[in-house]
Tab-separated table of C-alpha atoms in Angstrom:
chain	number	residue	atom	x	y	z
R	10	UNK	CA	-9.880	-21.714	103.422
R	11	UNK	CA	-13.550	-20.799	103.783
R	12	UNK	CA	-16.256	-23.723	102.358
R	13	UNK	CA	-18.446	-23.059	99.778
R	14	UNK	CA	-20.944	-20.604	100.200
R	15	UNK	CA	-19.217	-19.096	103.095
R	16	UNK	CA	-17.396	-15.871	103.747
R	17	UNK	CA	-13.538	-16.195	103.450
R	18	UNK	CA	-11.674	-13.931	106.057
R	19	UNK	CA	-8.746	-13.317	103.258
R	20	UNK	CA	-11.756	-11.002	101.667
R	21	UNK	CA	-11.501	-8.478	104.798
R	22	UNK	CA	-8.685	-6.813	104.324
R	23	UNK	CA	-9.618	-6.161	100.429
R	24	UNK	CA	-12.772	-4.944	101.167
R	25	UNK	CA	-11.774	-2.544	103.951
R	26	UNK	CA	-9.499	-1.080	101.526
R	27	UNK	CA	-12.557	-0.490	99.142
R	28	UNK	CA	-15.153	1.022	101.947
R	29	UNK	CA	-12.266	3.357	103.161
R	30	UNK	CA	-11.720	5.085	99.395
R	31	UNK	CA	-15.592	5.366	98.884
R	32	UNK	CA	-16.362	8.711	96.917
R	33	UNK	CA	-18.415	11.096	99.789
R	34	UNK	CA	-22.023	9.394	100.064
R	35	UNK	CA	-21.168	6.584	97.942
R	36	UNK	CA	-20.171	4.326	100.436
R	37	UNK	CA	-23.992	2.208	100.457
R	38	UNK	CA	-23.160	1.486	96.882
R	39	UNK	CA	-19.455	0.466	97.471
R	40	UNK	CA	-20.632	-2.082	99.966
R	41	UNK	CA	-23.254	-3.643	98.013
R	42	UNK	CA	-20.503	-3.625	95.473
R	43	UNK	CA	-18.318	-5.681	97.648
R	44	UNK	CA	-20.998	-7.765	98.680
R	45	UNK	CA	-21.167	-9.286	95.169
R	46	UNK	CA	-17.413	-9.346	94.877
R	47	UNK	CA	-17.142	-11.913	97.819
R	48	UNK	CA	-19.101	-14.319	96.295
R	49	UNK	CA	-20.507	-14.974	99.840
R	50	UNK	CA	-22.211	-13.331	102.639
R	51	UNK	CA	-20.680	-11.070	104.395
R	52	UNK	CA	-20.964	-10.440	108.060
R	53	UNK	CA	-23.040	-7.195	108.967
R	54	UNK	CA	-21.184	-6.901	111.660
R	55	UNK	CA	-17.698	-6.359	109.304
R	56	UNK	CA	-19.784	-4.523	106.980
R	57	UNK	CA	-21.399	-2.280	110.054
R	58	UNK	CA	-17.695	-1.697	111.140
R	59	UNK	CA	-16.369	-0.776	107.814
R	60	UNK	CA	-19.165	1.603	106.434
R	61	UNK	CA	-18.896	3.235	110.371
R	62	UNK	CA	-15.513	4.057	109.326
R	63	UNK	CA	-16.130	5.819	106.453
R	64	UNK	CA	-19.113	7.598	107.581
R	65	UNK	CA	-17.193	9.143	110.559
R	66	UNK	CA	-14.299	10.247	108.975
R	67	UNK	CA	-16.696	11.457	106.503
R	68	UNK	CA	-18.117	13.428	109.212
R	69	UNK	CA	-21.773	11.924	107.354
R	70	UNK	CA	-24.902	14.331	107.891
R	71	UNK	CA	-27.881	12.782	108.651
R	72	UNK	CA	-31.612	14.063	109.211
R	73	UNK	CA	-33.262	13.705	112.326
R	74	UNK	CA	-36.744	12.188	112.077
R	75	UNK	CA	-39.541	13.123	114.152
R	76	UNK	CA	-40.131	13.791	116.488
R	77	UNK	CA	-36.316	15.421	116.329
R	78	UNK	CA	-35.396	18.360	114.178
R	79	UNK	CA	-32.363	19.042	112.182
R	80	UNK	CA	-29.461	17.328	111.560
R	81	UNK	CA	-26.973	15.277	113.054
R	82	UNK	CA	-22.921	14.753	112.309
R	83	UNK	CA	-21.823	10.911	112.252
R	84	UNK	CA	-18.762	11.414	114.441
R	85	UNK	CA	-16.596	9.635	116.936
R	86	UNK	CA	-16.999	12.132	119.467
R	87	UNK	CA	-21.067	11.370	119.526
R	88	UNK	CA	-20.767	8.116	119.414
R	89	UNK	CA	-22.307	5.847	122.320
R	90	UNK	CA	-21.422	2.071	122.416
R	91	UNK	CA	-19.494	0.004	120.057
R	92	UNK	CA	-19.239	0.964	115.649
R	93	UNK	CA	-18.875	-2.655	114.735
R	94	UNK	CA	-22.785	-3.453	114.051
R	95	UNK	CA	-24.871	-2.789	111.297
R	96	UNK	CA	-26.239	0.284	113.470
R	97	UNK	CA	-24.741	2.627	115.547
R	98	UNK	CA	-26.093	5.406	118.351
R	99	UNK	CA	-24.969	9.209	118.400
R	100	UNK	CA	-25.859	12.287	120.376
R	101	UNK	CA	-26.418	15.849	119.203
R	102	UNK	CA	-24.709	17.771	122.174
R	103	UNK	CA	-27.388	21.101	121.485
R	104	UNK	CA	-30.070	18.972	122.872
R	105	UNK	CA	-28.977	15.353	123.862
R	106	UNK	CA	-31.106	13.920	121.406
R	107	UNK	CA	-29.913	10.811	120.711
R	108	UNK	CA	-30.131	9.083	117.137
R	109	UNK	CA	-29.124	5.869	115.880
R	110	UNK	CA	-28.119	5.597	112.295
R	111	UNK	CA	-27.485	2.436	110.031
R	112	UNK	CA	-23.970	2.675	108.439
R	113	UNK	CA	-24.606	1.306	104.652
R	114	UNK	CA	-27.604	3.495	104.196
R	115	UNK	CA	-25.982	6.442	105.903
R	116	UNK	CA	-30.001	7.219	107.321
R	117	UNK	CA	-30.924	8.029	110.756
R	118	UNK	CA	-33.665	5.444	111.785
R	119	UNK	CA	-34.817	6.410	114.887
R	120	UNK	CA	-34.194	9.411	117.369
R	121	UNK	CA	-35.316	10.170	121.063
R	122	UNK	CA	-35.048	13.287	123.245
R	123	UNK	CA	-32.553	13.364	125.813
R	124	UNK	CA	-31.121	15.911	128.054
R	125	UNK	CA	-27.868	17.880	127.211
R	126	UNK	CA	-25.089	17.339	129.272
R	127	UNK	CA	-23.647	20.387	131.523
R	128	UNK	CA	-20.299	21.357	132.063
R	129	UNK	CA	-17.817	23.659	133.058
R	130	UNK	CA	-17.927	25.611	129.915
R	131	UNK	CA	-21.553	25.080	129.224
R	132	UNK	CA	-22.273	28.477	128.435
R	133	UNK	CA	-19.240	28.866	126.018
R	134	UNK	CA	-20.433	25.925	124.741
R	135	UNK	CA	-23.743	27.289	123.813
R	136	UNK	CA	-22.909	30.619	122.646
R	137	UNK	CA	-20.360	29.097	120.225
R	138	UNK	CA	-22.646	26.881	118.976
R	139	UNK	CA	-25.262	29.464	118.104
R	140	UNK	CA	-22.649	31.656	116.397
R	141	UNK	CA	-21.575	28.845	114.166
R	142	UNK	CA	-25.290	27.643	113.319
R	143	UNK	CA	-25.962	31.385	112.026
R	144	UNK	CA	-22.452	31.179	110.163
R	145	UNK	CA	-23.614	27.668	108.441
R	146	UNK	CA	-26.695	29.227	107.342
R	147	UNK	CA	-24.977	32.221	105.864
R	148	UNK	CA	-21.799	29.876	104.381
R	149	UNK	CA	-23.511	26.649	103.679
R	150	UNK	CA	-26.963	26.745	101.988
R	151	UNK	CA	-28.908	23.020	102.870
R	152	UNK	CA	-30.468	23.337	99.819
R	153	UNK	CA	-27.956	22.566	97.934
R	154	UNK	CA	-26.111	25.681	97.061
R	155	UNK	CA	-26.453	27.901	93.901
R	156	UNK	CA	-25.994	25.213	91.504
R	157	UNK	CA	-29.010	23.601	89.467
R	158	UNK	CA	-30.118	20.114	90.219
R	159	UNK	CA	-27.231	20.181	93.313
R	160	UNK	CA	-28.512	18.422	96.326
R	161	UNK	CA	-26.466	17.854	100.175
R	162	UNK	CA	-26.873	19.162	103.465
R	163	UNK	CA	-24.776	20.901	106.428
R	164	UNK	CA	-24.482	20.523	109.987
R	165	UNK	CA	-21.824	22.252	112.780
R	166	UNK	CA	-22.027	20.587	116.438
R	167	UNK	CA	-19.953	21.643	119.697
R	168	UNK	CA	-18.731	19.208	121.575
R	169	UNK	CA	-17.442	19.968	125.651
R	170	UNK	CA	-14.895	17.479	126.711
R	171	UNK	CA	-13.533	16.642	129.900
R	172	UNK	CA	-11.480	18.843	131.675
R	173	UNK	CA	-8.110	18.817	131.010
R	174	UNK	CA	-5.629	16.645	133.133
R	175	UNK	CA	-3.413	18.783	135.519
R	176	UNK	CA	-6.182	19.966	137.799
R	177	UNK	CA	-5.448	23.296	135.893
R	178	UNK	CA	-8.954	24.040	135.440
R	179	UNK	CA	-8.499	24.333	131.477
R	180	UNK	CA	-11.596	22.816	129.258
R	181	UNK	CA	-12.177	21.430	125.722
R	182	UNK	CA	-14.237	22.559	123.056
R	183	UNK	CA	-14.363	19.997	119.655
R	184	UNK	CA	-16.362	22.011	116.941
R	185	UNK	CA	-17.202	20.197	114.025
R	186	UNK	CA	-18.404	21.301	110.572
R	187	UNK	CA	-19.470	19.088	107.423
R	188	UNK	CA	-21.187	20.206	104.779
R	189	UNK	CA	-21.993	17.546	101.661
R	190	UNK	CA	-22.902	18.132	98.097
R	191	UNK	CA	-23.431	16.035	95.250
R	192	UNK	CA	-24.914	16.254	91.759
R	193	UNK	CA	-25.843	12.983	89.881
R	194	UNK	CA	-26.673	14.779	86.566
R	195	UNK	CA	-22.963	16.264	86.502
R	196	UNK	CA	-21.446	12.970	87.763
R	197	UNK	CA	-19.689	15.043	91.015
R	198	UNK	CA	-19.916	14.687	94.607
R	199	UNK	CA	-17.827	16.757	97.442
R	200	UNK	CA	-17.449	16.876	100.700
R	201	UNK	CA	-15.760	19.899	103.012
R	202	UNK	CA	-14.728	19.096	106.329
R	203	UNK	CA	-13.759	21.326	109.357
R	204	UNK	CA	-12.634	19.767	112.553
R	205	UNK	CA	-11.312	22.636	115.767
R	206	UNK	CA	-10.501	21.753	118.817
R	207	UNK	CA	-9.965	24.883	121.691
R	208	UNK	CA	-9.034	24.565	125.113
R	209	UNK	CA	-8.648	27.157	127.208
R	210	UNK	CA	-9.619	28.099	130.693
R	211	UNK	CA	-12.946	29.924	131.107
R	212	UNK	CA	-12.399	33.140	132.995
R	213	UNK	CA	-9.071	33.855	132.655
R	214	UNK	CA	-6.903	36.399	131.108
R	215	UNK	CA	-4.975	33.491	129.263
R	216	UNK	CA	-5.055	32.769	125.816
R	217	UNK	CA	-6.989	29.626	124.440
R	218	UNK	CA	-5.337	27.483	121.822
R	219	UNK	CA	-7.219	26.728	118.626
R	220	UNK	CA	-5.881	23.881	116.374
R	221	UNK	CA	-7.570	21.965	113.360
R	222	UNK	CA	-8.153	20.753	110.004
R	223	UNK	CA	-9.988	21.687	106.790
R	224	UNK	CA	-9.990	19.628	104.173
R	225	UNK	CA	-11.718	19.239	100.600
R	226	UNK	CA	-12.668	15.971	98.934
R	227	UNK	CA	-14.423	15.710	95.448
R	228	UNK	CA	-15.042	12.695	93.186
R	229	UNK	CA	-15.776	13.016	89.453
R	230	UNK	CA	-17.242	10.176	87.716
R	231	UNK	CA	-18.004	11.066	83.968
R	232	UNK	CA	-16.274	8.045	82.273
R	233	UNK	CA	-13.419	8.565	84.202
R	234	UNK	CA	-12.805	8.013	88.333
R	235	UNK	CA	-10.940	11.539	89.504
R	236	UNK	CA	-10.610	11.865	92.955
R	237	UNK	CA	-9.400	15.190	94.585
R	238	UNK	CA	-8.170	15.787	98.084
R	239	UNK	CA	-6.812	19.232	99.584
R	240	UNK	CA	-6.280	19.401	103.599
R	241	UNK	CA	-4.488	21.869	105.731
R	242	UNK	CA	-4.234	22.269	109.312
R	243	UNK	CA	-3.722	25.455	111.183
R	244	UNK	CA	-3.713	27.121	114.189
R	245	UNK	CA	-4.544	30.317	116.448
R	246	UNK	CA	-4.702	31.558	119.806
R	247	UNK	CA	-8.051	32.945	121.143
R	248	UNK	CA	-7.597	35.944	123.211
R	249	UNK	CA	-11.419	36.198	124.873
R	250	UNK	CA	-11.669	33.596	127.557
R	251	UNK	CA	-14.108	35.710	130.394
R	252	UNK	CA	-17.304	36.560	128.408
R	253	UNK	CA	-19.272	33.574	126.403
R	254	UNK	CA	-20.224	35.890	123.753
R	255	UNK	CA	-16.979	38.075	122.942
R	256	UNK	CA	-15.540	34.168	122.775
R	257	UNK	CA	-18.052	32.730	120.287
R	258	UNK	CA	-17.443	35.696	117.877
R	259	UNK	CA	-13.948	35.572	118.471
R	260	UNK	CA	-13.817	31.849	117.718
R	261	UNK	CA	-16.675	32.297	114.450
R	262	UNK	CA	-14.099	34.861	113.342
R	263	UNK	CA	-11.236	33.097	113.177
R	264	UNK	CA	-12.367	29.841	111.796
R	265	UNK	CA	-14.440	32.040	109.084
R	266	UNK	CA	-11.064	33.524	108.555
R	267	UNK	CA	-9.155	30.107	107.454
R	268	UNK	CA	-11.856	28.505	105.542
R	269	UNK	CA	-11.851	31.090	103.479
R	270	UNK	CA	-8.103	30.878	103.397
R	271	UNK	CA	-8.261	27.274	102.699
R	272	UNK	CA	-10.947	28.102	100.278
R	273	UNK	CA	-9.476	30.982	98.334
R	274	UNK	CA	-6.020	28.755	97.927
R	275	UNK	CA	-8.466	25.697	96.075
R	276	UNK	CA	-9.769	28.174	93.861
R	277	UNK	CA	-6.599	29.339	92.802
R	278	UNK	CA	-5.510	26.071	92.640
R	279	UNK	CA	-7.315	24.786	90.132
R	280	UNK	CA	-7.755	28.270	88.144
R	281	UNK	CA	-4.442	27.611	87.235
R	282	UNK	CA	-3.891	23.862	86.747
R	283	UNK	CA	-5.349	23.439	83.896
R	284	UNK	CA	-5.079	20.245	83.989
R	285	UNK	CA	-7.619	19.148	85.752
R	286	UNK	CA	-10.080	20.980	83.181
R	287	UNK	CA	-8.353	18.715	80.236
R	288	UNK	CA	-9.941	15.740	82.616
R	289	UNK	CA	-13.186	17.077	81.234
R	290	UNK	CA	-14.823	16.110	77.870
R	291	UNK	CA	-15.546	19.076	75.965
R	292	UNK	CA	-18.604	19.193	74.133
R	293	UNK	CA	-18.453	19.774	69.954
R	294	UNK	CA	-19.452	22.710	68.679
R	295	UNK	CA	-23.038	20.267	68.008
R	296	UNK	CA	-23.496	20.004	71.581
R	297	UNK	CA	-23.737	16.297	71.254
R	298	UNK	CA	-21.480	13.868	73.116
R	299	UNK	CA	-19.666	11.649	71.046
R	300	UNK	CA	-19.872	7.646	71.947
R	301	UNK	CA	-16.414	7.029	72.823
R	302	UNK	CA	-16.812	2.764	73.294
R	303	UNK	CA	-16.156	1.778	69.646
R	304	UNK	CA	-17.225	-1.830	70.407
R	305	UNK	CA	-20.195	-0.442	70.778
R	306	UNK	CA	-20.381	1.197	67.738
R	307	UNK	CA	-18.629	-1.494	65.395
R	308	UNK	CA	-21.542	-3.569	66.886
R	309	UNK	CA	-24.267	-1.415	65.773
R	310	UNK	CA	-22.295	-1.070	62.291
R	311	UNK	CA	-22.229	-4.864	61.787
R	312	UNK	CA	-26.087	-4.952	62.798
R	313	UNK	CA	-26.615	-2.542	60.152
R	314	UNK	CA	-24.640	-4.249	57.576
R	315	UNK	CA	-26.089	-7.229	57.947
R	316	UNK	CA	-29.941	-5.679	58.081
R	317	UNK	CA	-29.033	-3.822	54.495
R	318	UNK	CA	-27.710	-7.235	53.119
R	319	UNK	CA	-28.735	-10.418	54.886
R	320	UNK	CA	-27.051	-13.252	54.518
R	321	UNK	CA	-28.447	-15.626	52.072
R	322	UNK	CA	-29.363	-19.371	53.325
C-alpha cells in the first residue's frame, strides 16, 4: 500500500481502463480527470503511455508547426523510440519530417525536416499517396465539413514496409486515413478511421491483396454519455501491379468504393433505428429547454418562498 501523498500502483489498471474509452479528442481531459481521481501524482511516464495509446489507435491528427506544413497521423507505424513518456517522436513518410507530439495535449511541439526513406516500391508509394491526398480534399473538408460551428481536421499517409519474407520480392504498402470532427455547441465528437494494408509485387502480372478496416466512432454528450461504434473489415485484390499510376487509381478506387459502402450502411443504419433519435431531447414547441435537475429547481422555489415571506426572528 502506497504512503500518503504517493501514487498507489492498484490505481493503474483503473485508470488505463478510463484513457482507453476516452470520447475522440477528449482524452487531455480524461487524464486530468484521472489525475484528480488518484488523489496523488501520477507518473508522466504511465500517463505518457496511456494517452499514447489512445492517440494511436485514435489514429490522432496533429498540425505540423513551422517550419513543417500539414498534418501528421499519430500512428504506430511512424513511431520512432519508445510511447511510454510524456512525449513521443513520429515521421511523415511524404517527406521524413519528423515531429514529436505530447500525448495529453494531443499537439505537435516541435518538427524538423528529414529525408524520406526509399524503397522498392517508392514510386508506388508516391503516386498512391498523391491520389489519396486529392481524394481527402474532395471527401474530407479540414475545415470542418458543412456543418456550422463544426471544427476537426484530416490527414492520409503511405507507409512502405519491408519486403516481405520469402525472398519473393513482394512489398508492403500501410495507407492510413483519419479524419476528426467535433462540435462543442452540439455536445458531439466523431472520429472515422481507415486503415489498408496492400502487398503485392511491383512489376508483375500478379494480383496485389488489399485488406483493412473502417470504422466509425461518435460520442454524444448532451446530459447523457452515448457512445457509438460501427467497424467493418474488407478486402480486394488489386489487379495493376506494373505502372505506379494505373495502381494508385486502382487502389483510390477501390478504397473510395468501401467507404462509401461502409458509409451508406451507417446512414441507413440509423435512418431506421429510431432509437437512437429518442436519445435526443426534443425541443417544445417554445424552443426553450426545459431544466430537467429538479433539485435545482425545488432550490430556487424554496429561495423564492422564503424571499416572499421571511421568516420572522
Amino acid at each position: 500500500m502506497a504512503a500518503q501523498g504517493e501514487f498507489d500502483s492498484k490505481w493503474e489498471s483503473i485508470l488505463e481502463g478510463l484513457v482507453a474509452k476516452s470520447p475522440p479528442g477528449q482524452v487531455s481531459n480524461v487524464a486530468g480527470l484521472c489525475r484528480q481521481l488518484a488523489r496523488a501524482p501520477v507518473p508522466d511516464d504511465l500517463i505518457g503511455r496511456l494517452c499514447a495509446e489512445h492517440n494511436e489507435q485514435h489514429l490522432r491528427v496533429v498540425r505540423l508547426p513551422s517550419p513543417a506544413s500539414g498534418s501528421g497521423i499519430v500512428v504506430d507505424v511512424a513511431r520512432k523510440g519508445r510511447r511510454n513518456v510524456k512525449t513521443t517522436k513520429y515521421v511523415d513518410p511524404r517527406s521524413g519530417t519528423e515531429f514529436v507530439v505530447d500525448q495529453e495535449s494531443g499537439e505537435c511541439t516541435q518538427a524538423t525536416a528529414g529525408q524520406a526513406d526509399a524503397g522498392a516500391a517508392t514510386a508506388f508509394r508516391c503516386e498512391l499517396q498523391a491520389a489519396l491526398d486529392a481524394y481527402l480534399r474532395g471527401h474530407f473538408p479540414d475545415a470542418g465539413g458543412v456543418h456550422a460551428g463544426c471544427s476537426g481536421q484530416a490527414a492520409v499517409s503511405v507507409f512502405e514496409g519491408d519486403s516481405t519474407a520469402g525472398g519473393d520480392g513482394k512489398v508492403e504498402l500501410r495507407v492510413v486515413l483519419s479524419c476528426q470532427r467535433e462540435r462543442p455547441q452540439g455536445r458531439w465528437v466523431g472520429s472515422w478511421i481507415s486503415q489498408w494494408r496492400i502487398v503485392f509485387t511491383p512489376g508483375q502480372p500478379d494480383s496485389g491483396a488489399m485488406t483493412g478496416v473502417v470504422e466509425l466512432r461518435t460520442h454524444y454528450a448532451e446530459d447523457c454519455n452515448v457512445h457509438a461504434r460501427h467497424k467493418e473489415v474488407r478486402k480486394a485484390k488489386i489487379k495493376e501491379t506494373v505502372d505506379p499510376a494505373k495502381f494508385a487509381q486502382e487502389v483510390r478506387d477501390t478504397l473510395q468504393d468501401m467507404e462509401d459502402e461502409h458509409h451508406g450502411a451507417v446512414e441507413d443504419f440509423s435512418a431506421n433505428a429510431g432509437g437512437l433519435k429518442s436519445l435526443r431531447r426534443v425541443l417544445p414547441l417554445t424552443k426553450e429547454r426545459f431544466d430537467w435537475r429538479p433539485l435545482r429547481l425545488k432550490l430556487m422555489r424554496d429561495m423564492r418562498e422564503n424571499a416572499e415571506h421571511p421568516a420572522e426572528n
